[in-house]
């Protein structure tokens, strides 16, 4: 393979994307069971994915199993590989993907769907699971999009829902047992369907529900074809996060990658309860790692990798009950070593600024980031974003008084019940932030004040209280953007937008059902790949694909769904009940907030009971 592949390297951009032998790589050529772990984007993005690093570490500890990495070749390399007939292979031992026992693909967001097809096609694996034969590997996906797998179900042999640490081992064991006795592909799939948390799409069929109200054509629910497979597939979640030691010797890339630093996970879940946030709903309950474990793993990772920066990651790192202790111990342990600690986002309170001071080591160039999401208290209550204007302004006063000169604020346009007044409220809030920032900055430094305002479009996601809500049409987004632009202060503000066309596609794909597979295949055959890359994205090509498949994307994204109608993801259980989501939706429409159950008592989402789990703070179950 190397003899055929190596000549291609000097004609493509960034050949380091396709080379292995990095520090920390695992090579196990004698293993009998080979797994290709695929991130459906380039090496630079995939190497930042923590799930891939965890599974790589876990699987390579199993006797007889080798896990190897594979990323999607950029267009120049894909062209060269097709021209020369070189199949897509793993980085570590250059084994073609089609010779692996299974190909595991993580699905981080909807815009990677065409890259899944590109991966399979470059590997010489039929893109539709129905067309695969005995000699083909099993194609198994996981990740955030597994919570509505239907749009890509036709391309997948199995889907692992939820956290993979334990389930992936059970899955490999079940598959190896069938292979050892010479079982067929059908038997392998049945064995996988018996692993809790695994969904095998070919063992389910679409159901037509009569009188289903506003159900979008082709996007109903599915039901099992036989009684032996579960009607509802419940997500997997680790009971004890401390028992799953994260990789402390991960692969260190030679080339620049996004988030080029050591990463240590500090907790899973987030129970702040923002009603638009899918991750906050589907990864419940909160389970923290203890301060001792976090500090130990940070030190071990830095020692092994030589990184000079470590990021403490999670959905809400600064909510960790022992975060102050963690940061103080790290500051002491790393003193004089020129290593910095970073946090993904901050709480909008004085404690958040204090934490920023602890990790900044005195430097304040990077600026601070906060996410008020909405411009008025009314709308923040609707979405359950428990930040008041006073909180935010006090935080800005504290931060600028302490020497920071830059701040970035995140907002969303099109949240349910949003009015033009709410949009103007964003402008008013930014004006007040600017005033407070100026008042707390010495006169001679005011010229350097900058406020970044980043605005995205609300996308209603499955398994959230807003899963039934409509998304703004493109024309309406443009009208509301204009209102926002006019309400913004003229000076000192950098206003940026997340491309509304991308959000529109994301919305159409996120709430789709099985029929959407035809759209994705049309789009890919029409040249759509790397849709998450601005320069590659083409809404026109996607619209042509929707038309060819006879599906209306506006109906998918922008129609309200009937709460009584079946949804394409009804057979996937995140633990949070539909009853709770509906109650939360009702509270949202009344502008009533819900407290954070990690600190203020259970609010009844059912995740703990359904999954047999408990909230665990500081590594100990709350009971
Ligand atoms: S069941 Fe209660 S305690 Fe558990 S995550 Fe849900 S609201 Fe929180």
PDB file of C-alpha atoms in Angstrom, residues 205-323:
ATOM      1  CA  UNK A 205     -39.041  -0.483   9.639  1.00  0.00           C
ATOM      2  CA  UNK A 206     -40.834   2.858   9.229  1.00  0.00           C
ATOM      3  CA  UNK A 207     -44.350   2.973  10.685  1.00  0.00           C
ATOM      4  CA  UNK A 208     -47.167   4.941   9.215  1.00  0.00           C
ATOM      5  CA  UNK A 209     -49.244   6.507  11.957  1.00  0.00           C
ATOM      6  CA  UNK A 210     -52.727   7.466  10.842  1.00  0.00           C
ATOM      7  CA  UNK A 211     -53.927  10.944  11.767  1.00  0.00           C
ATOM      8  CA  UNK A 212     -50.453  12.016  12.785  1.00  0.00           C
ATOM      9  CA  UNK A 213     -51.209  15.703  12.425  1.00  0.00           C
ATOM     10  CA  UNK A 214     -48.295  17.728  11.143  1.00  0.00           C
ATOM     11  CA  UNK A 215     -45.941  14.797  10.646  1.00  0.00           C
ATOM     12  CA  UNK A 216     -43.615  15.620   7.759  1.00  0.00           C
ATOM     13  CA  UNK A 217     -43.946  13.039   4.914  1.00  0.00           C
ATOM     14  CA  UNK A 218     -41.297  10.318   5.083  1.00  0.00           C
ATOM     15  CA  UNK A 219     -40.241  11.363   8.548  1.00  0.00           C
ATOM     16  CA  UNK A 220     -42.284   9.230  10.902  1.00  0.00           C
ATOM     17  CA  UNK A 221     -41.033   6.820  13.529  1.00  0.00           C
ATOM     18  CA  UNK A 222     -39.723   3.268  13.172  1.00  0.00           C
ATOM     19  CA  UNK A 223     -40.607  -0.012  14.902  1.00  0.00           C
ATOM     20  CA  UNK A 224     -38.770  -3.346  15.306  1.00  0.00           C
ATOM     21  CA  UNK A 225     -39.298  -6.003  12.644  1.00  0.00           C
ATOM     22  CA  UNK A 226     -39.092  -8.805  15.183  1.00  0.00           C
ATOM     23  CA  UNK A 227     -39.829  -9.146  18.912  1.00  0.00           C
ATOM     24  CA  UNK A 228     -36.244 -10.042  19.847  1.00  0.00           C
ATOM     25  CA  UNK A 229     -34.962  -6.485  19.230  1.00  0.00           C
ATOM     26  CA  UNK A 230     -35.833  -3.651  21.627  1.00  0.00           C
ATOM     27  CA  UNK A 231     -38.610  -1.234  20.657  1.00  0.00           C
ATOM     28  CA  UNK A 232     -36.729   1.506  22.514  1.00  0.00           C
ATOM     29  CA  UNK A 233     -32.942   1.732  22.514  1.00  0.00           C
ATOM     30  CA  UNK A 234     -31.761   3.421  25.698  1.00  0.00           C
ATOM     31  CA  UNK A 235     -28.501   5.342  25.681  1.00  0.00           C
ATOM     32  CA  UNK A 236     -25.443   4.052  27.513  1.00  0.00           C
ATOM     33  CA  UNK A 237     -23.935   6.172  30.271  1.00  0.00           C
ATOM     34  CA  UNK A 238     -21.109   5.536  32.706  1.00  0.00           C
ATOM     35  CA  UNK A 239     -22.168   5.257  36.324  1.00  0.00           C
ATOM     36  CA  UNK A 240     -18.727   6.057  37.685  1.00  0.00           C
ATOM     37  CA  UNK A 241     -16.670   8.446  35.604  1.00  0.00           C
ATOM     38  CA  UNK A 242     -13.689   7.896  37.913  1.00  0.00           C
ATOM     39  CA  UNK A 243     -13.519   4.236  36.887  1.00  0.00           C
ATOM     40  CA  UNK A 244     -12.900   5.185  33.257  1.00  0.00           C
ATOM     41  CA  UNK A 245      -9.360   6.503  33.230  1.00  0.00           C
ATOM     42  CA  UNK A 246      -9.008   8.917  30.284  1.00  0.00           C
ATOM     43  CA  UNK A 247      -6.078   8.589  27.884  1.00  0.00           C
ATOM     44  CA  UNK A 248      -3.059  10.267  29.496  1.00  0.00           C
ATOM     45  CA  UNK A 249      -0.688   9.372  26.634  1.00  0.00           C
ATOM     46  CA  UNK A 250      -2.721  10.429  23.587  1.00  0.00           C
ATOM     47  CA  UNK A 251      -1.270  10.764  20.100  1.00  0.00           C
ATOM     48  CA  UNK A 252       0.607  14.076  19.655  1.00  0.00           C
ATOM     49  CA  UNK A 253       0.304  15.360  16.068  1.00  0.00           C
ATOM     50  CA  UNK A 254       3.319  16.641  14.117  1.00  0.00           C
ATOM     51  CA  UNK A 255       1.279  19.227  12.268  1.00  0.00           C
ATOM     52  CA  UNK A 256      -0.899  22.041  13.591  1.00  0.00           C
ATOM     53  CA  UNK A 257      -4.364  20.825  14.516  1.00  0.00           C
ATOM     54  CA  UNK A 258      -7.317  22.664  16.017  1.00  0.00           C
ATOM     55  CA  UNK A 259      -7.109  22.772  19.821  1.00  0.00           C
ATOM     56  CA  UNK A 260      -3.443  21.766  19.765  1.00  0.00           C
ATOM     57  CA  UNK A 261      -3.146  21.072  23.479  1.00  0.00           C
ATOM     58  CA  UNK A 262      -3.618  18.438  26.122  1.00  0.00           C
ATOM     59  CA  UNK A 263      -7.216  17.783  27.081  1.00  0.00           C
ATOM     60  CA  UNK A 264      -8.589  16.452  30.358  1.00  0.00           C
ATOM     61  CA  UNK A 265     -12.303  15.884  30.835  1.00  0.00           C
ATOM     62  CA  UNK A 266     -13.586  17.056  34.214  1.00  0.00           C
ATOM     63  CA  UNK A 267     -17.266  16.126  34.127  1.00  0.00           C
ATOM     64  CA  UNK A 268     -20.080  14.775  31.950  1.00  0.00           C
ATOM     65  CA  UNK A 269     -23.531  16.243  31.591  1.00  0.00           C
ATOM     66  CA  UNK A 270     -24.880  19.685  32.430  1.00  0.00           C
ATOM     67  CA  UNK A 271     -28.096  20.287  34.284  1.00  0.00           C
ATOM     68  CA  UNK A 272     -28.365  24.057  33.895  1.00  0.00           C
ATOM     69  CA  UNK A 273     -31.307  23.157  31.668  1.00  0.00           C
ATOM     70  CA  UNK A 274     -30.981  25.537  28.699  1.00  0.00           C
ATOM     71  CA  UNK A 275     -34.007  24.475  26.693  1.00  0.00           C
ATOM     72  CA  UNK A 276     -32.371  24.750  23.259  1.00  0.00           C
ATOM     73  CA  UNK A 277     -29.332  22.659  24.188  1.00  0.00           C
ATOM     74  CA  UNK A 278     -29.330  19.050  23.056  1.00  0.00           C
ATOM     75  CA  UNK A 279     -26.106  18.109  24.840  1.00  0.00           C
ATOM     76  CA  UNK A 280     -27.506  19.437  28.124  1.00  0.00           C
ATOM     77  CA  UNK A 281     -30.509  17.117  27.811  1.00  0.00           C
ATOM     78  CA  UNK A 282     -29.010  13.941  26.353  1.00  0.00           C
ATOM     79  CA  UNK A 283     -25.900  13.640  28.521  1.00  0.00           C
ATOM     80  CA  UNK A 284     -27.688  13.831  31.896  1.00  0.00           C
ATOM     81  CA  UNK A 285     -27.130  13.366  34.784  1.00  0.00           C
ATOM     82  CA  UNK A 286     -24.051  15.334  35.845  1.00  0.00           C
ATOM     83  CA  UNK A 287     -21.158  13.110  36.856  1.00  0.00           C
ATOM     84  CA  UNK A 288     -18.001  14.854  38.024  1.00  0.00           C
ATOM     85  CA  UNK A 289     -14.505  13.454  38.270  1.00  0.00           C
ATOM     86  CA  UNK A 290     -12.867  14.119  41.616  1.00  0.00           C
ATOM     87  CA  UNK A 291     -10.366  16.957  42.001  1.00  0.00           C
ATOM     88  CA  UNK A 292      -7.674  14.357  42.811  1.00  0.00           C
ATOM     89  CA  UNK A 293      -8.336  12.469  39.569  1.00  0.00           C
ATOM     90  CA  UNK A 294      -8.368  15.648  37.464  1.00  0.00           C
ATOM     91  CA  UNK A 295      -5.099  16.973  38.894  1.00  0.00           C
ATOM     92  CA  UNK A 296      -3.423  13.548  38.595  1.00  0.00           C
ATOM     93  CA  UNK A 297      -4.493  13.190  34.943  1.00  0.00           C
ATOM     94  CA  UNK A 298      -3.455  16.732  33.996  1.00  0.00           C
ATOM     95  CA  UNK A 299       0.041  16.112  35.371  1.00  0.00           C
ATOM     96  CA  UNK A 300       0.313  12.686  33.718  1.00  0.00           C
ATOM     97  CA  UNK A 301      -0.888  14.003  30.332  1.00  0.00           C
ATOM     98  CA  UNK A 302       1.520  16.943  30.364  1.00  0.00           C
ATOM     99  CA  UNK A 303       4.390  14.638  31.342  1.00  0.00           C
ATOM    100  CA  UNK A 304       3.632  12.190  28.529  1.00  0.00           C
ATOM    101  CA  UNK A 305       2.814  14.616  25.718  1.00  0.00           C
ATOM    102  CA  UNK A 306       5.046  17.614  26.435  1.00  0.00           C
ATOM    103  CA  UNK A 307       2.179  20.006  25.671  1.00  0.00           C
ATOM    104  CA  UNK A 308       2.463  23.518  27.131  1.00  0.00           C
ATOM    105  CA  UNK A 309      -1.280  24.016  27.442  1.00  0.00           C
ATOM    106  CA  UNK A 310      -4.017  21.913  28.969  1.00  0.00           C
ATOM    107  CA  UNK A 311      -7.737  22.432  28.545  1.00  0.00           C
ATOM    108  CA  UNK A 312     -10.192  21.258  31.196  1.00  0.00           C
ATOM    109  CA  UNK A 313     -13.127  20.239  29.039  1.00  0.00           C
ATOM    110  CA  UNK A 314     -16.802  19.410  29.587  1.00  0.00           C
ATOM    111  CA  UNK A 315     -20.174  20.964  28.844  1.00  0.00           C
ATOM    112  CA  UNK A 316     -19.854  23.257  31.884  1.00  0.00           C
ATOM    113  CA  UNK A 317     -16.383  23.042  33.406  1.00  0.00           C
ATOM    114  CA  UNK A 318     -16.778  26.051  35.685  1.00  0.00           C
ATOM    115  CA  UNK A 319     -19.806  24.397  37.332  1.00  0.00           C
ATOM    116  CA  UNK A 320     -17.577  21.598  38.698  1.00  0.00           C
ATOM    117  CA  UNK A 321     -18.115  21.635  42.465  1.00  0.00           C
ATOM    118  CA  UNK A 322     -14.333  21.523  43.111  1.00  0.00           C
ATOM    119  CA  UNK A 323     -13.123  23.677  40.210  1.00  0.00           C
TER     120      UNK A 323
END
